[in-house]
PDB file of C-alpha atoms in Angstrom:
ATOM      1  CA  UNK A 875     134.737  84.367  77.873  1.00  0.00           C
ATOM      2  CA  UNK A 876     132.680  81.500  78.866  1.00  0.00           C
ATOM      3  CA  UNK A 877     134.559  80.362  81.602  1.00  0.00           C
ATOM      4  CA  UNK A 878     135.030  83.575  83.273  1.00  0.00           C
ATOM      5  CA  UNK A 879     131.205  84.409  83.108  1.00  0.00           C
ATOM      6  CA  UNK A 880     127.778  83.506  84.159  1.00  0.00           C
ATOM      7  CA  UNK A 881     127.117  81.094  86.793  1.00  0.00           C
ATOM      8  CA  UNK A 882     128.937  78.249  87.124  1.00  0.00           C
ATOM      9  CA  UNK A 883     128.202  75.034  90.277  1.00  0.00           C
ATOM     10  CA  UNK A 884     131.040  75.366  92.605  1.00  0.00           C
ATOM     11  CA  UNK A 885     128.977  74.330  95.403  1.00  0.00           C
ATOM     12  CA  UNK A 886     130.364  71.337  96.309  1.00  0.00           C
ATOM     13  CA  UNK A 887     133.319  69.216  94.986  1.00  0.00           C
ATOM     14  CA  UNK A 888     137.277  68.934  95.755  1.00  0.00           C
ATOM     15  CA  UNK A 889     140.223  71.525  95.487  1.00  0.00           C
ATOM     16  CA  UNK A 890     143.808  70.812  94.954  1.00  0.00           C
ATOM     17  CA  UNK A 891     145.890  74.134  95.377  1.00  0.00           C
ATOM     18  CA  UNK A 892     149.989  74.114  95.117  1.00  0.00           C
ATOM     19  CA  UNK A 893     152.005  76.969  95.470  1.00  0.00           C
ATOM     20  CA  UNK A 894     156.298  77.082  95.055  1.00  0.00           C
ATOM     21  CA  UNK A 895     158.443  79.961  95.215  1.00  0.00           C
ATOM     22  CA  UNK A 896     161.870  79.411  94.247  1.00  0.00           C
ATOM     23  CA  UNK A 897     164.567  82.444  95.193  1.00  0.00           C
ATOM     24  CA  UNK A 898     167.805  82.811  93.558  1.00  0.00           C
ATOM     25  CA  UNK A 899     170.655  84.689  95.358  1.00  0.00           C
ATOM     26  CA  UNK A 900     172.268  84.702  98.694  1.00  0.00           C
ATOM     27  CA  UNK A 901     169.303  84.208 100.539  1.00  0.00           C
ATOM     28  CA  UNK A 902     167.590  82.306  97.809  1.00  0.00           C
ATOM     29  CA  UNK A 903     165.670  79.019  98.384  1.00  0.00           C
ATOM     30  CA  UNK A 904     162.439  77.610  97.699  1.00  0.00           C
ATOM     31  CA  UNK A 905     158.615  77.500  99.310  1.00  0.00           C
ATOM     32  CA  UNK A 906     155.969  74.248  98.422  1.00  0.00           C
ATOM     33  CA  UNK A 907     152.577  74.504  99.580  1.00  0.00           C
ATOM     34  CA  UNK A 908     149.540  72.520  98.805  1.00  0.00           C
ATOM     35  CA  UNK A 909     145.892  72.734 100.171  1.00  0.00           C
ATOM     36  CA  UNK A 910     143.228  69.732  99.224  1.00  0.00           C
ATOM     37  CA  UNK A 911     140.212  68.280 100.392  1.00  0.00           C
ATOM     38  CA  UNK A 912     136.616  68.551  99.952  1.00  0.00           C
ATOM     39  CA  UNK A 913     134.116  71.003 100.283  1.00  0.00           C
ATOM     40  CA  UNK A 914     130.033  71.915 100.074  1.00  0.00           C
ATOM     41  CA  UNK A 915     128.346  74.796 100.768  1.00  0.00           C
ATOM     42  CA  UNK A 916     125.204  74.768 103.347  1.00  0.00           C
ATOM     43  CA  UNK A 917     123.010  76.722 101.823  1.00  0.00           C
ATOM     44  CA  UNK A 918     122.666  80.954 101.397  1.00  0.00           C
ATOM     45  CA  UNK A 919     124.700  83.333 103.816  1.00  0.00           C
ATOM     46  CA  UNK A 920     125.431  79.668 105.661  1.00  0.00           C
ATOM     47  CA  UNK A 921     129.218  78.673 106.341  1.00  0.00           C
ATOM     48  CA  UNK A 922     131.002  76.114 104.512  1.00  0.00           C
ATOM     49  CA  UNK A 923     131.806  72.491 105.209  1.00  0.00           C
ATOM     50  CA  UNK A 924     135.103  71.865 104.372  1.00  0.00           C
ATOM     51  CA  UNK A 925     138.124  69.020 105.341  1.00  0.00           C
ATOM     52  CA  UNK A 926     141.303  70.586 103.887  1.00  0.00           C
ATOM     53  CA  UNK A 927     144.589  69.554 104.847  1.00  0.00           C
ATOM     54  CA  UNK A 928     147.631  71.391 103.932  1.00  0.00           C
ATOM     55  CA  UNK A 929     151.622  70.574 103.473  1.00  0.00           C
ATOM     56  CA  UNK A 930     154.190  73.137 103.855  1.00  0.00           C
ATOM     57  CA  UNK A 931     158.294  72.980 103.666  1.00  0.00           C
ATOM     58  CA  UNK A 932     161.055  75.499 103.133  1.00  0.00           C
ATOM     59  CA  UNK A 933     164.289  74.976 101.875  1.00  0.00           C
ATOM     60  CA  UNK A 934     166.587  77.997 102.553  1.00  0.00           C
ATOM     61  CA  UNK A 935     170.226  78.980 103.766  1.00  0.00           C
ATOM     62  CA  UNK A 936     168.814  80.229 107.230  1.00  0.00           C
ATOM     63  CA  UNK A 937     166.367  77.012 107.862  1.00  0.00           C
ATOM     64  CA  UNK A 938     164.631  74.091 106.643  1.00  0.00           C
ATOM     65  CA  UNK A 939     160.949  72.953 108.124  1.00  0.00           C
ATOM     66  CA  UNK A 940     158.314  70.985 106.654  1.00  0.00           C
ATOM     67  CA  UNK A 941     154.895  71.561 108.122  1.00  0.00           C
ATOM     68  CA  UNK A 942     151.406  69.864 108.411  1.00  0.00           C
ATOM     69  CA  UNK A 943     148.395  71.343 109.052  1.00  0.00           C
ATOM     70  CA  UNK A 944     144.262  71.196 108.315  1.00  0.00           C
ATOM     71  CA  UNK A 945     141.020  72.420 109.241  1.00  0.00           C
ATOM     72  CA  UNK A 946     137.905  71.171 109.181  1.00  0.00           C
ATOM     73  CA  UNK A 947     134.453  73.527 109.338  1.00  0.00           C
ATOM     74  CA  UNK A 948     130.940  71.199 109.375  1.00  0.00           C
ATOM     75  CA  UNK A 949     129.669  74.399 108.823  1.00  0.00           C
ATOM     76  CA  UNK A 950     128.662  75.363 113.254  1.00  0.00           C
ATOM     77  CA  UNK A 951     131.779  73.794 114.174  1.00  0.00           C
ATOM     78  CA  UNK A 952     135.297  74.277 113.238  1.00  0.00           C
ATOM     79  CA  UNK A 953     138.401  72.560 113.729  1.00  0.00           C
ATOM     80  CA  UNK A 954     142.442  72.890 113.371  1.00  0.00           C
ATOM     81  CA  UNK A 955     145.432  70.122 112.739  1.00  0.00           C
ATOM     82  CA  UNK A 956     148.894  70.792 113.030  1.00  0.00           C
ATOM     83  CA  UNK A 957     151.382  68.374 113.027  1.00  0.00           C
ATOM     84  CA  UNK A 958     148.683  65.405 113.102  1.00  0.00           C
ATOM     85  CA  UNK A 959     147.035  66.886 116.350  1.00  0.00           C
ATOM     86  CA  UNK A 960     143.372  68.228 116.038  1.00  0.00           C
ATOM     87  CA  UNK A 961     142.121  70.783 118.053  1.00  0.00           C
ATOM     88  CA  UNK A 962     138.506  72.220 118.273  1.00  0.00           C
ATOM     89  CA  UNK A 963     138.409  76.197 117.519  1.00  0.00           C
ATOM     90  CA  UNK A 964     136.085  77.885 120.247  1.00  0.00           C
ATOM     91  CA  UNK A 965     132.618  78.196 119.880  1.00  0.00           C
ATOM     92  CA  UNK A 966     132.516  82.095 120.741  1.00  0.00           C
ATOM     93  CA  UNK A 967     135.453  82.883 118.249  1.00  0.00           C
ATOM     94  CA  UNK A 968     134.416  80.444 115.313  1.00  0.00           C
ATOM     95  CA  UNK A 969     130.867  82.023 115.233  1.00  0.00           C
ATOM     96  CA  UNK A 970     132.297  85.468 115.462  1.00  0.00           C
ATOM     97  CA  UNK A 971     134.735  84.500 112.288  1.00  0.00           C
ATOM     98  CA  UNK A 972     131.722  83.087 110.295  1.00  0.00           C
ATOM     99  CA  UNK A 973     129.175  85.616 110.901  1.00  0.00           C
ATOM    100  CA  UNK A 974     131.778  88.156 109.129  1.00  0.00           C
ATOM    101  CA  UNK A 975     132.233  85.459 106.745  1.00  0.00           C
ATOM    102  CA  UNK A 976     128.733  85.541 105.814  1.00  0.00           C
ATOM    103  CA  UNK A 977     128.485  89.466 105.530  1.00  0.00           C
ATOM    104  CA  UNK A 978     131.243  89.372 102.892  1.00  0.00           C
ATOM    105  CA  UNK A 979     129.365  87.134 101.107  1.00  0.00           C
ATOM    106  CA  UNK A 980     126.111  88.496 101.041  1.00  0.00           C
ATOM    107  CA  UNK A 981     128.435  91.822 100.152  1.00  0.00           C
ATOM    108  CA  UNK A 982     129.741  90.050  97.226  1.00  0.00           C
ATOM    109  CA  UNK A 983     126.656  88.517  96.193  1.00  0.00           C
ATOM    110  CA  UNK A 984     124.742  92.016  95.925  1.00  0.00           C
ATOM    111  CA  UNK A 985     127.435  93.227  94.003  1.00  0.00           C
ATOM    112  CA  UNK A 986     127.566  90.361  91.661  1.00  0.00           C
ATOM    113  CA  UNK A 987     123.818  90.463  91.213  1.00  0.00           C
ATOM    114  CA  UNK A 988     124.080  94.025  90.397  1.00  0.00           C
ATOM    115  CA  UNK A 989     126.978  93.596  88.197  1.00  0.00           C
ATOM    116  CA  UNK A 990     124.618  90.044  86.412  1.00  0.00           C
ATOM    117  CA  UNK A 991     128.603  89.512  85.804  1.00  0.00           C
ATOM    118  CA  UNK A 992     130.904  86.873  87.880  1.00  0.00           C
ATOM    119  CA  UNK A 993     132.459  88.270  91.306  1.00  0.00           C
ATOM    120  CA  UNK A 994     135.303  89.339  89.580  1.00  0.00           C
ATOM    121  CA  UNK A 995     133.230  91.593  87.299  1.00  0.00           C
ATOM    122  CA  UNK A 996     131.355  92.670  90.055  1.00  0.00           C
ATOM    123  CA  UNK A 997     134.931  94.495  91.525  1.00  0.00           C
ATOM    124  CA  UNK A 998     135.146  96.019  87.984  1.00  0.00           C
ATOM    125  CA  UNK A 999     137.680  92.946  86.915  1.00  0.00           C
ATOM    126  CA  UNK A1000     136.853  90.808  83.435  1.00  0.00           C
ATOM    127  CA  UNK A1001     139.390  87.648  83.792  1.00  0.00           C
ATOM    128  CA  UNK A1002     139.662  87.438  79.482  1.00  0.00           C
ATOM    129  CA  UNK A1003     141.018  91.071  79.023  1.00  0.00           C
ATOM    130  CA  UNK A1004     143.440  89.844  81.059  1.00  0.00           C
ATOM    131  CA  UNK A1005     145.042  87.304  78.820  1.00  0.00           C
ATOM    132  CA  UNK A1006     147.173  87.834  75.423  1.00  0.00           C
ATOM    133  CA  UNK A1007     148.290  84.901  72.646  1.00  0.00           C
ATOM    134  CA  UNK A1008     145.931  82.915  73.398  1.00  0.00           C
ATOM    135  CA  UNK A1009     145.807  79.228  71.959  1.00  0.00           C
ATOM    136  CA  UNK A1010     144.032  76.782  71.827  1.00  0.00           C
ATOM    137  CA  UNK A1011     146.144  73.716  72.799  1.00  0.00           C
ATOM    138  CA  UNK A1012     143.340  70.790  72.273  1.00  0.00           C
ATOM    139  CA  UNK A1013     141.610  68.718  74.900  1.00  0.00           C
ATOM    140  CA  UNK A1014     142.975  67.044  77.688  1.00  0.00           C
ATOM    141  CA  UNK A1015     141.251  64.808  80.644  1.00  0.00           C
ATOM    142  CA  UNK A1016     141.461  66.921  84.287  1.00  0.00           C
ATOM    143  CA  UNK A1017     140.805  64.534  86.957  1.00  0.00           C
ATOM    144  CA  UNK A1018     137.939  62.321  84.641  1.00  0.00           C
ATOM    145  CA  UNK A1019     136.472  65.519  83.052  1.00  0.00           C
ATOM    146  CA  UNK A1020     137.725  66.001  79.135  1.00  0.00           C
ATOM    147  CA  UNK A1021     138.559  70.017  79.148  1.00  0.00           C
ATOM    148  CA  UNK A1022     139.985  72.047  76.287  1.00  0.00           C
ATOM    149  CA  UNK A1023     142.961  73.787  77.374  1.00  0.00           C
ATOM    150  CA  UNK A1024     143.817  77.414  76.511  1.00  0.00           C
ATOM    151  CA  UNK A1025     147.711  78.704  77.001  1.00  0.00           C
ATOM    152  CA  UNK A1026     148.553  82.567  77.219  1.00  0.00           C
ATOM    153  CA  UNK A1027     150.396  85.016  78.922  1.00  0.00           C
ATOM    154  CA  UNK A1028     149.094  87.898  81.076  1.00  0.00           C
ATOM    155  CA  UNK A1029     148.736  91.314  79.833  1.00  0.00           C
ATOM    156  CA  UNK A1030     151.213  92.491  83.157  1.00  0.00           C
ATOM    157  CA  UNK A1031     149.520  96.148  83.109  1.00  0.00           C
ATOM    158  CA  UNK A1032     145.965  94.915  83.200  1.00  0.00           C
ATOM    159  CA  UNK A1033     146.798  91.988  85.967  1.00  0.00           C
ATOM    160  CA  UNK A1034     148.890  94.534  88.049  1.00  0.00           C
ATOM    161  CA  UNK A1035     145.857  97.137  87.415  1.00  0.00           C
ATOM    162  CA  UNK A1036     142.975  94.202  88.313  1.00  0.00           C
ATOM    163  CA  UNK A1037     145.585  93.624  91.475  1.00  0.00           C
ATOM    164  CA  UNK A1038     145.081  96.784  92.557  1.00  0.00           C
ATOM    165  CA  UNK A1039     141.349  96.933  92.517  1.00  0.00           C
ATOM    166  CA  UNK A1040     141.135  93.757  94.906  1.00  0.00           C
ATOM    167  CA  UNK A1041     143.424  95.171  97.394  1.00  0.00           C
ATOM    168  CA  UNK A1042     141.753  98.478  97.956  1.00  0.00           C
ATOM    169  CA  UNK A1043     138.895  95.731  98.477  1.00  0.00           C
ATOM    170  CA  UNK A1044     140.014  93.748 100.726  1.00  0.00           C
ATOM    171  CA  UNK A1045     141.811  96.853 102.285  1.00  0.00           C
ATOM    172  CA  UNK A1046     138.606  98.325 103.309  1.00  0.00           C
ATOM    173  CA  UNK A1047     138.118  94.664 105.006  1.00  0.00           C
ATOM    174  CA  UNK A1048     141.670  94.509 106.730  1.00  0.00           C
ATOM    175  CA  UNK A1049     141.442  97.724 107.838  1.00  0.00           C
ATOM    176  CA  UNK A1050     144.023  99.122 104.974  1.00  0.00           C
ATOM    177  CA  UNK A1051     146.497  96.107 106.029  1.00  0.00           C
ATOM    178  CA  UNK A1052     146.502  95.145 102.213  1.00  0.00           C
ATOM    179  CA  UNK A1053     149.367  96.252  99.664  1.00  0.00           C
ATOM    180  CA  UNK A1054     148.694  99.629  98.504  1.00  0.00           C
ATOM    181  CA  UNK A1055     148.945 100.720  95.361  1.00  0.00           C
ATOM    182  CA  UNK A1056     152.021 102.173  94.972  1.00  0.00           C
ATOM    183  CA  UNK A1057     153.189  99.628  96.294  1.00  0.00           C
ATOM    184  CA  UNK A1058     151.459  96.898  93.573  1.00  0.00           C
ATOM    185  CA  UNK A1059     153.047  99.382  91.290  1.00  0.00           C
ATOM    186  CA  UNK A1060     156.368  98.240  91.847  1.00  0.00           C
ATOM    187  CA  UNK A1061     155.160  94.489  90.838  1.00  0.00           C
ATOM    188  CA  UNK A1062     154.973  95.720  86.704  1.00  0.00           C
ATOM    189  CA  UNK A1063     158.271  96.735  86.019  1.00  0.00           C
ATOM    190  CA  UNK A1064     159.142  93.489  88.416  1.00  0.00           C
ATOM    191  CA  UNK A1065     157.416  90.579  86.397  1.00  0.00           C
ATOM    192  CA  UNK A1066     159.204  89.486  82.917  1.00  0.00           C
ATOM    193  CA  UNK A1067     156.746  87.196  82.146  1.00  0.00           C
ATOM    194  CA  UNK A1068     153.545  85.688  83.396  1.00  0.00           C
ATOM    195  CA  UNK A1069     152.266  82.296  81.644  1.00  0.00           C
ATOM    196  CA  UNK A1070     148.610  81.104  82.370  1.00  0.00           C
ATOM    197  CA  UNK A1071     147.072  77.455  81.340  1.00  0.00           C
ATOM    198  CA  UNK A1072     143.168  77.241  81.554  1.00  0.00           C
ATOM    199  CA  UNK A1073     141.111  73.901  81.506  1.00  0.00           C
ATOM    200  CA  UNK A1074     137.746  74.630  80.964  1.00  0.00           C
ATOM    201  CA  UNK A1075     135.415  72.252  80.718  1.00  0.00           C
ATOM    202  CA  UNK A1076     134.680  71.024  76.703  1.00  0.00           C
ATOM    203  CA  UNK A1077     130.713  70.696  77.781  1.00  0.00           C
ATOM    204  CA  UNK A1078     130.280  73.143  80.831  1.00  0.00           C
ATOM    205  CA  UNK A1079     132.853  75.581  79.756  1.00  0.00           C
ATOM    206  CA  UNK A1080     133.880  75.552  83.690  1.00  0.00           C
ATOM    207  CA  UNK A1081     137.147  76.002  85.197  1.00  0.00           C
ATOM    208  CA  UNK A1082     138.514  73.197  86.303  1.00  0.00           C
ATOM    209  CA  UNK A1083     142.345  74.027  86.043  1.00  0.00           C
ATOM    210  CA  UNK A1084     144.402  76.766  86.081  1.00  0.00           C
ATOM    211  CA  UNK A1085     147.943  76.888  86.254  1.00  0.00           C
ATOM    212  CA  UNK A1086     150.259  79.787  86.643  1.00  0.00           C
ATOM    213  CA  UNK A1087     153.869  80.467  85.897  1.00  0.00           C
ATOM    214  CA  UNK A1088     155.491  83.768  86.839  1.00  0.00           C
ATOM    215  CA  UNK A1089     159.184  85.493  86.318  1.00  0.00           C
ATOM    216  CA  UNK A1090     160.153  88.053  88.764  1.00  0.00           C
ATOM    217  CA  UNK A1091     163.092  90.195  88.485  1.00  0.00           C
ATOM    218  CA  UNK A1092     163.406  93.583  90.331  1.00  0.00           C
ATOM    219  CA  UNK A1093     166.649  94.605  88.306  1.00  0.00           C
ATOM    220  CA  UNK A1094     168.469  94.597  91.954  1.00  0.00           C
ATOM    221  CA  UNK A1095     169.336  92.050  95.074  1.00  0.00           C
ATOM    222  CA  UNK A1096     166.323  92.582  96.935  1.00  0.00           C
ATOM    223  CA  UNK A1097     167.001  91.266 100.899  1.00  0.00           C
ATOM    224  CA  UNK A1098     169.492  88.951  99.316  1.00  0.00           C
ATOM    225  CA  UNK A1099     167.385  87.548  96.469  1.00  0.00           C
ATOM    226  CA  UNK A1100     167.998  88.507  93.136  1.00  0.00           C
ATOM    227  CA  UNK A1101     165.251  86.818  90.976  1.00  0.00           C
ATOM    228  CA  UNK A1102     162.363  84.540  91.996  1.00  0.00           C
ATOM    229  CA  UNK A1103     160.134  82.160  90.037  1.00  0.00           C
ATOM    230  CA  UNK A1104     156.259  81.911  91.325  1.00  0.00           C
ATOM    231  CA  UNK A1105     154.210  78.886  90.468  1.00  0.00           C
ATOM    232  CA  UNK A1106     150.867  77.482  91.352  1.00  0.00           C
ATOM    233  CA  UNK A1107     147.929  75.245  90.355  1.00  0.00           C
ATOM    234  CA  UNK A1108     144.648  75.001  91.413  1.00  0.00           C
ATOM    235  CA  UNK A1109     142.508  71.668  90.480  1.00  0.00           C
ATOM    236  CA  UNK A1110     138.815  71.392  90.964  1.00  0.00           C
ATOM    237  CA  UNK A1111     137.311  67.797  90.650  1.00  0.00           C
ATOM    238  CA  UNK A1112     133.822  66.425  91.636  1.00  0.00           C
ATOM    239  CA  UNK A1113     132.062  69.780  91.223  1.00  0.00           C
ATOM    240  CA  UNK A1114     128.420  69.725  91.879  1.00  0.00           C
ATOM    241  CA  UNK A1115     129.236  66.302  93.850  1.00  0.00           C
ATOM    242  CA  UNK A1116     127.780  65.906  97.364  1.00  0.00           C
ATOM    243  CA  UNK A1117     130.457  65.421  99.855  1.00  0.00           C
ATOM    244  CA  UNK A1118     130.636  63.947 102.932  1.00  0.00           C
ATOM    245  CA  UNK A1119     132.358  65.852 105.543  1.00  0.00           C
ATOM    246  CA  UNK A1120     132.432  65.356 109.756  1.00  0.00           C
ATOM    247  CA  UNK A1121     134.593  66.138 112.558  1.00  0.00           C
ATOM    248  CA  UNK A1122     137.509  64.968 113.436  1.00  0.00           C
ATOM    249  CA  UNK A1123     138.116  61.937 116.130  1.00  0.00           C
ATOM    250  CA  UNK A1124     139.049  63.105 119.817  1.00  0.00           C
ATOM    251  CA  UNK A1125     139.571  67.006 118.845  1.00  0.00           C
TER     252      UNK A1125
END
């Protein structure tokens, strides 16, 4: 309850995101992702410095590929990688993309103040109903921070219920180019099981670690794919830490 409410500094620090898919079936295969790299905000309704750099490869019957990529934002300027090559985004588009950036967030923000909740509980959504069994599974260090870590499994009704209320949020911001829900609908007869780990910080009671392990089985060979297995972890380190962050050399 205290880690999914209140305030809590995520102004500044480093993020560590993975992501795998693995498919089994005809047209099975497998997906790895991972996103890292710093970040710090600049300040109310500003846009966010950032230097994150991301890995991707696919290993399927029809291809393989690895990928690199990254961008950098110091906040009036923003900048791509891909494949070790950086390129500077132009300055017409990237303040277009940040000033809609900004009215999200001041969106957000006004609902979260009316809501005195977290974001989440400003869209209606309270992270702990979400959970079921929860234990207790003792403290453990995450990145130089000692957390206490908290195993469940998700309650698949409520998560495929809190689904649906973010994408008929962000619908209204894609211009209805988000799963509907009928189509989320499909998801809860879909997922068998859906195991969560939480590291919350033992002094600060922030999240600093959550890790995600997900079952999927439609009952039929989907497109060639007849189960899948979704994974991913997010890591936050350094929070509240000021970072350092510039552009890249010869963009």
């Amino acid at each position: 309850d205290e880690t999914f409410s209140g305030e809590h500094d995520f102004s500044s620090g480093n993020v560590d995101a993975t992501f795998k898919v693995s498919a089994e079936g005809d047209q099975g295969g497998s997906l790895d992702a991972e996103v890292k790299g710093p970040f710090q905000s600049s300040g109310e309704n500003q846009f966010p410095k950032f230097d994150l750099d991301a890995d991707l490869s696919l290993d399927s019957p029809q291809q393989d590929f690895s990928v690199t990529a990254g961008a950098v934002s110091t906040g009036d300027r923003g900048f791509v990688n891909f494949q070790d090559t950086n390129y500077e985004v132009d300055p017409a588009t990237f303040k277009d993309f940040t000033s809609q950036f900004t009215n999200l967030q001041q969106q957000s923000q006004k609902q979260q103040d009316e809501s005195t909740g977290s974001q989440l509980q400003a869209l209606g959504i309270d992270p702990s109903t979400l959970l079921t069994n929860l234990k207790n599974e003792g403290n453990e260090d995450v990145e130089g921070t000692e957390t206490v870590h908290i195993s469940g499994e998700a309650d698949v009704s409520k998560l495929v219920d809190a689904l649906k209320k973010l994408s008929e949020q962000a619908g209204s911001s894609l211009g209805g180019r988000a799963p509907n829900a009928q189509q989320l609908s499909q998801l809860e007869g879909a997922i068998k099981t859906a195991d969560f780990d939480i590291f919350t910080g033992k002094d600060d009671k922030t999240l600093r670690k959550l890790e995600a392990d997900i079952a999927i089985d439609p009952g039929a060979t989907v497109g060639g794919v007849e189960s899948a297995n979704l994974g991913f972890t997010i890591t936050f380190s350094d929070l509240g830490e000021e970072q350092s962050i510039s552009p890249p050399e010869n963009p």
